[in-house]
Amino acid sequence: MKTKIIVVTGGVYSSLGKGIIASSIGRILTEFNYNVSMQKFDPYLNVDPGTMSPYQHGEVFVTSDGAETDLDLGNYERFIDRDLSKFSSVTSGSIYYEVITDERNGKYDGKTVQVVPHIVLKIQERITNLIKKNKPEFLIIEIGGTIGDIESIPFIEALRIFSGNYGRKNILFLHCSPILKVNANDELKTKPTQHSMKSLRNLGITPNILIMRSDKDLDDSTIQKLSWTCDIDKDNIFVSKDCKSIYSIPKMLYDQGIIKSISKYFQIKNFKKGSLTKWNKFLETVQNEKKYKAKIAITGKYSGLADSYMSVIESLKLASYKVGVEIEIDLIDITKITKDNIEKKLSMYNAILIPGGFGERGIKEKILVSKYCREKKVPTLAICLGMQATCLDIAINVMGKKDANSEEFNKKSDYIVFNEKTYKNKSFGGELRLGNKEIEIVDNTLASKIYNKKNIEERHRHRYIFNNEKISDFEKNGLIFSGFSKKDSVVEIVEYENHPFYIGVQFHPEFISRPNKIHPIFEKFIESMKQKK
Ligand code: GLN
């Protein structure tokens, strides 16, 4: 079967949740045993989101092959339960960068280089490259931004031309749009949707499926009106209602018959059989009444924007569903923590997660939190820079090496615990240690109990690595080294002895925890904190 492509656009305003809608359709098709891949087109000019502040753009997600991508890819992977790659992340910046580099290298042979055709062809090349590489049966492409933005026009133009060549019956356009409420009596307005549909048509795209975002079901007359004004069959209009958990959206769309619309559009003979049984089983664990409860603090410096910790938060939630704990997560601004207020700020939590980060702001406070967690025996999971802070705490506060530091913050320290190492990456961002690395677990450690296997693979995004010359100093002072990378012996996991649960990891376990594959570290972390209700 030629890869069928579903293009997802959004109208009227941003943050409609079209990423979750796209992911949900991916999930449904996966449950029907189709091989699904996903691709995000981001209209901004950054070559990748690697250097963007989490405050601007939320978390930077990392794929197994080490691409630094938009956080939507995290949702895609969690929903379709499949590793994506650098081919799935396309920004305008990366497209222009390649075209301009080709131009400088004389590849255009003296021609005038233009948005049409050169940029547009490069965009199309990204689609065909992904298809060639992964050979998916379905490819879902999400176009970032809102229809009407000037930035996304080259993507729309690329797809318009592409659909002619690829075969119109092989590409389905799906538009997401909100229903608006006005007046005291909440009158429903379809006009903004009509306008965004019209804008799409002006660009040469006629959507085939419309998904309305709404806080409740839409009555028949509203659907009828949308159908007439937007020129879409009533059967092809769906509602994605506000709901408590994003994980209920696949069921919601499935129950309304979206599979029928998709299979009918593509005229696939012998559409594979399937059901949402597996997903619905997971959904039950989401919705079940929980026997236990726990309060967790995430102590990071991007606490003003929950999206900065999206995968961490989702991983905690996913594990809590499996273990049966109702969790409450608070984002605590690490920079506001002091020696004097730490007890007051953290004593009500059953567990503390110290997340990753870059740069010096907040590092002193991260060390303070590490000390607090170690001494008070609060269950602790420290990730990446968090793990580095736990090691610095031990050096400074247990070993008495007052000047101990990471080269990230003080290259002249007389006790360097983390060395800078530069890595050669093909990625534009440069010199981080990125993507999957194989790790060997040390026997008879907390890590070996958690993983219950010797060899694992985890995703990375950091530059500084533990200074292995100091291992024995730390071992004498209660730190256990329980995982090393196989290739180059980089310290990957540390634990503190005589503590119920204190583990630091140099990698990011949050990038690989999924509904059907809950990461054991998160599962055991949640188990360590559960309290009877
Ligand atoms: N800044 C640290 C490093 O580069 C940690 C990075 C992170 O937390 N992702 O090693």
Coordinates of C-alpha atoms and ligand atoms in Angstrom, one line a residue:
M1 CA 0.0 0.0 0.0
K2 CA 1.3 3.5 -0.9
T3 CA 1.8 5.4 2.4
K4 CA -1.4 7.2 3.2
I5 CA -0.8 10.7 4.5
I6 CA -3.0 12.6 7.0
V7 CA -2.2 16.3 7.3
V8 CA -3.4 18.0 10.5
T9 CA -3.9 21.8 10.5
G10 CA -5.3 24.2 13.2
G11 CA -7.5 27.2 12.8
V12 CA -8.4 30.4 14.7
Y13 CA -6.0 30.2 17.6
S14 CA -3.0 28.2 18.8
S15 CA -3.0 25.7 21.7
L16 CA -6.0 23.8 20.4
G17 CA -4.5 20.5 21.2
K18 CA -4.1 19.4 17.6
G19 CA -0.9 17.6 18.5
I20 CA -2.9 15.4 20.8
I21 CA -5.6 14.9 18.2
A22 CA -2.9 13.9 15.6
S23 CA -1.4 11.6 18.2
S24 CA -4.8 10.1 19.0
I25 CA -5.4 9.3 15.4
G26 CA -2.0 7.7 15.3
R27 CA -2.9 5.6 18.3
I28 CA -6.2 4.4 16.8
L29 CA -4.4 3.4 13.6
T30 CA -1.7 1.6 15.6
E31 CA -4.5 -0.3 17.4
F32 CA -5.7 -1.4 13.9
N33 CA -2.2 -2.9 13.4
Y34 CA -1.1 -0.2 10.9
N35 CA 2.5 0.9 10.9
V36 CA 2.2 4.6 11.7
S37 CA 4.8 7.4 11.6
M38 CA 4.4 11.0 12.4
Q39 CA 6.1 14.2 11.3
K40 CA 6.0 17.8 12.7
F41 CA 6.4 20.9 10.6
D42 CA 7.4 23.8 12.7
P43 CA 7.2 27.2 11.0
Y44 CA 9.8 29.0 13.2
L45 CA 13.3 29.8 11.9
N46 CA 15.4 28.1 14.6
V47 CA 17.1 25.2 13.0
D48 CA 16.0 23.0 15.9
P49 CA 14.5 23.8 19.3
G50 CA 17.7 22.8 21.0
T51 CA 18.8 26.3 21.8
M52 CA 15.3 27.7 22.5
S53 CA 14.5 28.5 26.1
P54 CA 12.1 26.1 27.7
Y55 CA 10.2 29.2 28.8
Q56 CA 9.5 30.0 25.1
H57 CA 8.8 26.6 23.8
G58 CA 8.5 24.1 26.6
E59 CA 10.7 21.0 26.8
V60 CA 13.2 20.0 24.2
F61 CA 12.4 16.3 23.4
V62 CA 15.2 14.1 22.3
T63 CA 14.7 11.1 19.9
S64 CA 16.7 7.9 20.1
D65 CA 19.0 9.0 17.3
G66 CA 19.8 12.2 19.2
A67 CA 17.7 14.8 17.4
E68 CA 16.6 17.7 19.6
T69 CA 12.9 18.3 18.7
D70 CA 9.6 19.9 19.6
L71 CA 7.8 18.5 22.6
D72 CA 5.0 17.3 20.3
L73 CA 7.3 14.4 19.3
G74 CA 7.1 13.2 22.9
N75 CA 3.3 13.0 22.7
Y76 CA 3.6 11.3 19.4
E77 CA 5.9 8.6 20.8
R78 CA 3.8 8.1 23.9
F79 CA 0.7 7.7 21.9
I80 CA 1.9 5.6 18.9
D81 CA 4.4 3.7 21.1
R82 CA 7.1 3.9 18.5
D83 CA 10.6 5.5 18.3
L84 CA 10.6 8.4 15.8
S85 CA 13.8 9.9 14.4
K86 CA 15.3 13.2 13.1
F87 CA 13.2 12.7 10.0
S88 CA 10.1 13.5 12.1
S89 CA 11.1 17.0 13.1
V90 CA 11.1 19.7 10.4
T91 CA 11.5 23.4 11.1
S92 CA 11.5 26.2 8.6
G93 CA 14.9 27.1 9.9
S94 CA 16.3 23.7 9.0
I95 CA 14.8 23.9 5.5
Y96 CA 16.2 27.4 4.8
Y97 CA 19.5 26.4 6.3
E98 CA 19.8 23.5 3.8
V99 CA 18.7 25.5 0.8
I100 CA 21.1 28.4 1.7
T101 CA 23.9 26.0 2.3
D102 CA 23.2 24.3 -1.1
E103 CA 23.2 27.8 -2.7
R104 CA 26.6 28.7 -1.1
N105 CA 28.0 25.4 -2.4
G106 CA 26.9 26.3 -5.9
K107 CA 24.4 23.5 -6.2
Y108 CA 21.8 25.7 -7.9
D109 CA 24.0 26.4 -10.8
G110 CA 23.5 30.1 -11.0
K111 CA 19.7 30.0 -10.8
T112 CA 17.7 32.4 -8.7
V113 CA 16.9 30.6 -5.5
Q114 CA 13.3 31.1 -4.3
V115 CA 10.6 30.0 -1.9
V116 CA 8.8 28.5 -4.8
P117 CA 10.1 26.1 -6.0
H118 CA 13.3 25.6 -3.9
I119 CA 12.0 25.8 -0.3
V120 CA 8.8 24.0 -1.3
L121 CA 10.7 21.2 -2.9
K122 CA 13.0 20.8 0.1
I123 CA 9.9 20.5 2.3
Q124 CA 8.5 17.8 0.0
E125 CA 11.9 16.0 0.1
R126 CA 11.6 15.7 3.9
I127 CA 8.3 13.9 3.5
T128 CA 9.6 11.5 0.8
N129 CA 12.8 10.9 2.9
L130 CA 10.7 9.9 5.9
I131 CA 8.6 7.6 3.8
K132 CA 11.6 6.0 2.1
K133 CA 13.3 5.5 5.4
N134 CA 10.4 4.2 7.6
K135 CA 8.0 2.9 5.0
P136 CA 5.0 3.6 7.2
E137 CA 1.5 2.6 6.1
F138 CA 0.2 5.9 7.5
L139 CA 2.1 9.1 7.9
I140 CA 0.5 11.8 10.0
I141 CA 1.9 15.3 9.5
E142 CA 1.1 18.1 11.9
I143 CA 1.6 21.6 10.7
G144 CA 2.5 23.9 13.6
G145 CA 1.0 27.3 14.1
T146 CA -2.4 28.5 12.9
I147 CA -3.8 28.8 9.4
G148 CA -3.5 32.4 8.4
D149 CA 0.1 32.8 9.8
I150 CA 2.4 33.9 7.1
E151 CA 5.1 31.6 8.4
S152 CA 3.3 28.3 7.6
I153 CA 2.4 29.2 4.0
P154 CA 5.4 27.5 2.4
F155 CA 4.4 24.2 4.2
I156 CA 0.8 24.5 3.0
E157 CA 2.0 25.3 -0.6
A158 CA 4.4 22.4 -0.5
L159 CA 1.6 20.0 0.5
R160 CA -0.8 21.4 -2.0
I161 CA 1.6 20.7 -4.9
F162 CA 2.7 17.4 -3.3
S163 CA -0.9 16.2 -3.1
G164 CA -1.4 16.6 -6.8
N165 CA 1.7 14.6 -7.6
Y166 CA 1.3 12.0 -4.9
G167 CA -2.4 11.4 -5.7
R168 CA -5.1 13.4 -4.0
K169 CA -6.8 10.2 -2.8
N170 CA -3.6 9.4 -0.8
I171 CA -3.6 12.6 1.3
L172 CA -6.3 13.5 3.7
F173 CA -6.5 17.0 5.1
L174 CA -7.9 17.2 8.7
H175 CA -8.6 20.6 10.2
C176 CA -9.0 21.3 13.9
S177 CA -10.9 24.4 15.0
P178 CA -12.6 25.7 18.1
I179 CA -16.3 26.4 18.6
L180 CA -16.6 29.8 20.2
K181 CA -19.1 30.8 22.9
V182 CA -20.5 34.3 23.2
N183 CA -23.1 36.2 25.2
A184 CA -24.4 35.4 28.6
N185 CA -26.3 32.4 27.3
D186 CA -23.3 30.8 25.7
E187 CA -24.4 31.0 22.1
L188 CA -22.2 28.8 19.9
K189 CA -20.4 30.5 17.0
T190 CA -19.2 28.7 14.0
K191 CA -18.0 31.8 12.1
P192 CA -14.3 31.7 13.1
T193 CA -14.2 28.1 11.8
Q194 CA -15.9 29.1 8.6
H195 CA -13.2 31.8 8.2
S196 CA -10.3 29.4 8.8
M197 CA -11.7 26.9 6.4
K198 CA -12.0 29.7 3.8
S199 CA -8.4 30.7 4.4
L200 CA -7.4 27.1 3.7
R201 CA -9.4 26.9 0.6
N202 CA -7.8 30.2 -0.6
L203 CA -4.5 28.4 -0.2
G204 CA -5.8 25.6 -2.4
I205 CA -6.5 23.0 0.4
T206 CA -10.0 21.6 0.9
P207 CA -10.1 19.8 4.3
N208 CA -11.9 16.4 4.3
I209 CA -12.3 16.0 8.0
L210 CA -13.1 18.7 10.6
I211 CA -12.5 18.2 14.3
M212 CA -14.1 20.8 16.6
R213 CA -12.7 21.6 20.0
S214 CA -15.5 22.2 22.4
D215 CA -16.3 22.0 26.1
K216 CA -19.3 19.9 25.4
D217 CA -21.0 17.8 22.6
L218 CA -22.4 19.8 19.7
D219 CA -26.0 19.7 18.9
D220 CA -27.2 18.5 15.5
S221 CA -28.1 22.0 14.2
T222 CA -24.6 23.2 14.9
I223 CA -23.0 20.3 13.1
Q224 CA -25.4 20.8 10.2
K225 CA -24.5 24.4 10.0
L226 CA -20.8 23.6 10.0
S227 CA -21.4 21.0 7.3
W228 CA -23.1 23.5 5.0
T229 CA -20.8 26.4 5.6
C230 CA -17.6 24.5 5.5
D231 CA -18.5 22.1 2.8
I232 CA -17.8 18.9 4.8
D233 CA -20.1 15.9 5.2
K234 CA -21.8 15.7 8.6
D235 CA -20.2 12.2 9.0
N236 CA -16.8 13.8 8.7
I237 CA -17.3 16.3 11.5
F238 CA -16.1 15.2 15.0
V239 CA -15.9 16.7 18.4
S240 CA -12.9 16.6 20.7
K241 CA -14.4 17.6 24.0
D242 CA -12.5 19.0 26.9
C243 CA -11.6 16.1 29.2
K244 CA -9.7 15.3 32.3
S245 CA -7.1 13.2 30.6
I246 CA -5.5 13.6 27.1
Y247 CA -5.4 9.8 27.0
S248 CA -9.2 9.6 26.6
I249 CA -9.1 11.4 23.2
P250 CA -8.4 8.3 21.1
K251 CA -11.5 6.6 22.6
M252 CA -13.6 9.8 22.1
L253 CA -12.7 10.0 18.4
Y254 CA -13.0 6.3 17.8
D255 CA -16.4 6.1 19.4
Q256 CA -17.6 8.8 17.0
G257 CA -16.5 6.7 14.0
I258 CA -13.3 8.4 12.8
I259 CA -11.9 5.1 11.5
K260 CA -14.9 4.9 9.1
S261 CA -14.2 8.4 7.7
I262 CA -10.5 7.6 7.3
S263 CA -11.0 4.3 5.6
K264 CA -13.7 5.6 3.4
Y265 CA -11.7 8.5 2.3
F266 CA -8.6 6.4 1.3
Q267 CA -10.9 3.7 -0.2
I268 CA -8.7 1.0 1.4
K269 CA -10.0 -2.4 0.5
N270 CA -9.8 -4.9 3.4
F271 CA -9.1 -2.2 6.0
K272 CA -7.4 -4.1 8.8
K273 CA -9.4 -5.1 11.8
G274 CA -8.9 -3.8 15.2
S275 CA -10.4 -2.3 18.3
L276 CA -9.3 -0.1 21.1
T277 CA -9.4 -2.9 23.7
K278 CA -5.7 -2.5 24.7
W279 CA -5.8 1.2 24.9
N280 CA -9.1 1.2 26.8
K281 CA -7.6 -1.2 29.4
F282 CA -4.9 1.4 30.0
L283 CA -7.5 4.1 30.0
E284 CA -9.3 2.3 32.9
T285 CA -6.2 2.6 35.0
V286 CA -6.2 6.3 34.3
Q287 CA -9.8 6.7 35.4
N288 CA -9.9 4.1 38.3
E289 CA -10.4 5.3 41.8
K290 CA -6.9 5.1 43.4
K291 CA -6.2 3.5 46.8
Y292 CA -3.1 5.6 47.5
K293 CA -2.1 9.2 47.2
A294 CA 1.1 11.2 47.2
K295 CA 2.3 14.8 46.7
I296 CA 5.4 15.3 44.6
A297 CA 7.5 18.4 44.1
I298 CA 9.4 19.1 40.9
T299 CA 12.1 21.5 41.9
G300 CA 13.3 23.3 38.8
K301 CA 13.9 26.7 37.5
Y302 CA 11.3 26.7 34.7
S303 CA 8.5 26.2 37.1
G304 CA 6.5 29.0 35.5
L305 CA 5.7 26.8 32.5
A306 CA 4.6 23.2 33.1
D307 CA 5.4 22.4 29.4
S308 CA 9.1 22.7 30.3
Y309 CA 8.7 19.5 32.2
M310 CA 6.1 17.8 30.0
S311 CA 7.7 14.3 29.6
V312 CA 8.7 14.3 33.3
I313 CA 5.1 15.1 34.3
E314 CA 3.6 12.6 31.9
S315 CA 6.0 9.9 33.1
L316 CA 5.0 10.5 36.7
K317 CA 1.3 10.4 35.8
L318 CA 1.7 7.2 33.7
A319 CA 3.5 5.4 36.5
S320 CA 0.9 6.7 39.0
Y321 CA -1.9 5.1 37.0
K322 CA -0.1 1.8 36.9
V323 CA 0.8 1.7 40.6
G324 CA -2.7 3.1 41.6
V325 CA -1.6 6.3 43.3
E326 CA -3.5 9.6 43.0
I327 CA -0.7 12.1 42.7
E328 CA -0.5 15.8 43.0
I329 CA 2.4 17.5 41.3
D330 CA 3.7 20.9 42.3
L331 CA 6.3 22.9 40.4
I332 CA 8.5 24.6 42.9
D333 CA 10.6 27.5 41.7
I334 CA 14.1 26.3 42.8
T335 CA 15.5 29.8 42.7
K336 CA 13.3 30.8 45.6
I337 CA 14.5 28.1 47.9
T338 CA 16.9 29.1 50.8
K339 CA 18.4 27.4 53.8
D340 CA 15.8 29.1 55.9
N341 CA 12.7 28.3 54.0
I342 CA 13.5 24.8 52.6
E343 CA 11.8 22.9 55.4
K344 CA 8.6 25.0 55.0
K345 CA 8.6 24.7 51.2
L346 CA 9.3 21.0 50.9
S347 CA 8.2 19.2 54.1
M348 CA 4.7 18.5 52.8
Y349 CA 5.9 16.4 49.9
N350 CA 6.1 12.6 49.8
A351 CA 8.8 12.7 47.1
I352 CA 11.0 15.1 45.3
L353 CA 12.1 15.1 41.7
I354 CA 15.1 17.3 40.8
P355 CA 15.0 17.8 37.1
G356 CA 17.6 18.6 34.5
G357 CA 18.6 22.1 33.3
F358 CA 21.4 24.2 31.8
G359 CA 23.3 27.1 33.3
E360 CA 24.3 28.3 36.8
R361 CA 21.0 29.9 37.9
G362 CA 19.5 27.7 40.5
I363 CA 22.4 25.2 40.9
K364 CA 23.2 26.2 44.5
E365 CA 19.6 25.7 45.4
K366 CA 19.6 22.3 43.6
I367 CA 22.5 21.3 45.8
L368 CA 20.6 22.5 48.9
V369 CA 17.5 20.4 47.8
S370 CA 19.8 17.4 47.3
K371 CA 21.1 17.7 50.8
Y372 CA 17.6 18.1 52.2
C373 CA 16.4 14.9 50.4
R374 CA 19.5 12.9 51.4
E375 CA 19.3 13.9 55.1
K376 CA 15.5 13.7 55.5
K377 CA 15.4 10.4 53.6
V378 CA 12.7 11.7 51.2
P379 CA 12.3 9.5 48.1
T380 CA 14.3 11.3 45.4
L381 CA 14.7 11.0 41.7
A382 CA 17.4 13.4 40.3
I383 CA 17.7 13.7 36.5
C384 CA 20.7 14.9 34.6
L385 CA 21.7 18.3 36.1
G386 CA 19.7 17.1 39.1
M387 CA 22.0 14.1 39.4
Q388 CA 25.0 16.3 39.0
A389 CA 23.7 18.4 41.9
T390 CA 23.3 15.3 44.1
C391 CA 27.0 14.5 43.5
L392 CA 28.1 18.1 44.3
D393 CA 26.1 17.9 47.5
I394 CA 28.0 14.9 48.6
A395 CA 31.4 16.4 47.7
I396 CA 30.6 19.7 49.5
N397 CA 28.5 18.6 52.4
V398 CA 29.7 15.0 53.2
M399 CA 33.3 15.1 51.9
G400 CA 33.9 18.7 52.9
K401 CA 35.3 19.7 49.5
K402 CA 33.9 23.2 49.8
D403 CA 35.1 24.2 46.3
A404 CA 33.7 21.1 44.5
N405 CA 32.0 22.0 41.2
S406 CA 31.2 21.1 37.6
E407 CA 33.3 22.7 34.9
E408 CA 29.9 24.1 33.7
F409 CA 30.1 26.5 36.6
N410 CA 33.7 26.9 37.6
K411 CA 36.5 25.6 35.5
K412 CA 39.1 26.6 38.1
S413 CA 37.6 24.7 41.1
D414 CA 40.2 22.5 42.9
Y415 CA 37.8 19.6 43.0
I416 CA 36.2 19.1 39.6
V417 CA 33.4 16.5 39.8
F418 CA 32.0 17.0 36.3
N419 CA 34.3 17.5 33.3
E420 CA 33.3 19.2 30.1
K421 CA 33.5 16.9 27.1
T422 CA 32.7 18.0 23.6
Y423 CA 31.0 15.7 21.3
K424 CA 30.9 15.6 17.5
N425 CA 27.3 15.6 16.4
K426 CA 25.8 15.8 13.0
S427 CA 23.0 17.8 14.6
F428 CA 23.3 21.6 14.1
G429 CA 23.1 22.3 17.8
G430 CA 26.7 21.1 18.2
E431 CA 28.3 19.5 21.1
L432 CA 26.0 17.7 23.4
R433 CA 26.0 14.0 24.3
L434 CA 22.7 13.1 22.6
G435 CA 20.4 10.2 22.1
N436 CA 20.5 6.5 23.0
K437 CA 23.5 5.0 24.8
E438 CA 23.9 1.5 26.1
I439 CA 24.4 1.2 29.8
E440 CA 25.5 -1.7 32.0
I441 CA 23.9 -2.0 35.4
V442 CA 26.0 -3.0 38.4
D443 CA 24.7 -6.0 40.3
N444 CA 23.2 -5.8 43.8
T445 CA 22.2 -2.2 43.5
L446 CA 18.9 -0.3 43.6
A447 CA 19.3 0.1 39.9
S448 CA 19.6 -3.6 39.4
K449 CA 16.4 -4.1 41.4
I450 CA 14.6 -1.5 39.4
Y451 CA 15.6 -2.7 36.0
N452 CA 15.9 -6.3 36.7
K453 CA 18.3 -6.7 33.8
K454 CA 22.0 -6.1 33.1
N455 CA 21.9 -4.1 29.9
I456 CA 19.7 -1.1 29.2
E457 CA 19.5 1.8 26.7
E458 CA 18.6 5.3 27.7
R459 CA 18.4 8.7 26.0
H460 CA 20.7 11.6 26.8
R461 CA 21.1 15.3 26.4
H462 CA 24.1 16.7 28.3
R463 CA 27.6 17.9 28.0
Y464 CA 29.3 17.4 31.4
I465 CA 30.3 13.9 32.6
F466 CA 31.3 12.6 36.0
N467 CA 35.1 12.8 36.6
N468 CA 35.9 9.1 37.0
E469 CA 39.1 9.9 38.9
K470 CA 36.9 10.8 41.8
I471 CA 34.9 7.6 41.9
S472 CA 36.7 6.1 44.9
D473 CA 36.5 9.3 46.9
F474 CA 32.7 9.2 46.5
E475 CA 32.5 5.5 47.2
K476 CA 34.2 6.0 50.5
N477 CA 31.4 8.5 51.4
G478 CA 28.3 6.5 50.7
L479 CA 27.7 7.0 47.0
I480 CA 27.1 3.9 45.0
F481 CA 27.9 3.9 41.2
S482 CA 25.3 1.6 39.7
G483 CA 25.4 2.1 36.0
F484 CA 28.1 3.0 33.4
S485 CA 27.8 3.5 29.7
K486 CA 29.2 0.5 27.9
K487 CA 31.2 2.3 25.2
D488 CA 33.0 4.9 27.3
S489 CA 32.4 4.2 31.0
V490 CA 30.5 7.4 31.6
V491 CA 28.9 7.4 35.0
E492 CA 25.2 7.0 34.3
I493 CA 23.5 6.1 37.6
V494 CA 24.3 6.9 41.2
E495 CA 22.6 6.0 44.5
Y496 CA 23.0 6.9 48.1
E497 CA 23.3 4.2 50.6
N498 CA 21.1 4.0 53.7
H499 CA 18.3 5.8 52.0
P500 CA 14.9 4.3 51.1
F501 CA 15.0 5.7 47.5
Y502 CA 17.7 8.1 46.3
I503 CA 18.7 7.7 42.7
G504 CA 20.3 10.1 40.2
V505 CA 20.5 9.4 36.5
Q506 CA 22.6 11.2 33.9
F507 CA 20.1 10.3 31.2
H508 CA 16.4 11.2 30.7
P509 CA 14.2 8.3 31.6
E510 CA 11.2 10.5 31.0
F511 CA 11.7 10.4 27.2
I512 CA 11.0 6.7 26.9
S513 CA 8.1 6.1 29.4
R514 CA 4.9 5.3 27.5
P515 CA 1.4 4.1 28.4
N516 CA 2.2 0.6 27.3
K517 CA 5.8 0.7 28.6
I518 CA 6.0 2.5 31.9
H519 CA 9.6 3.2 32.7
P520 CA 10.7 1.1 35.7
I521 CA 12.4 4.1 37.4
F522 CA 9.2 6.1 37.5
E523 CA 7.2 3.0 38.5
K524 CA 9.5 2.3 41.5
F525 CA 9.8 6.0 42.3
I526 CA 6.0 6.2 42.6
E527 CA 5.9 2.9 44.6
S528 CA 8.4 4.4 47.1
M529 CA 6.1 7.3 48.0
K530 CA 2.6 5.8 48.1
Q531 CA 0.6 6.6 51.2
K532 CA -2.8 5.1 52.1
K533 CA -5.6 7.5 51.5
Ligands
GLN1 N1 23.9 21.2 32.2 C1 24.2 19.8 32.4 C2 25.1 19.2 31.3 O1 25.2 19.8 30.2 C3 23.0 18.9 32.5 C4 22.1 19.0 31.3 C5 20.7 18.5 31.5 O2 20.2 18.5 32.6 N2 20.0 18.1 30.5 O3 25.8 18.2 31.5

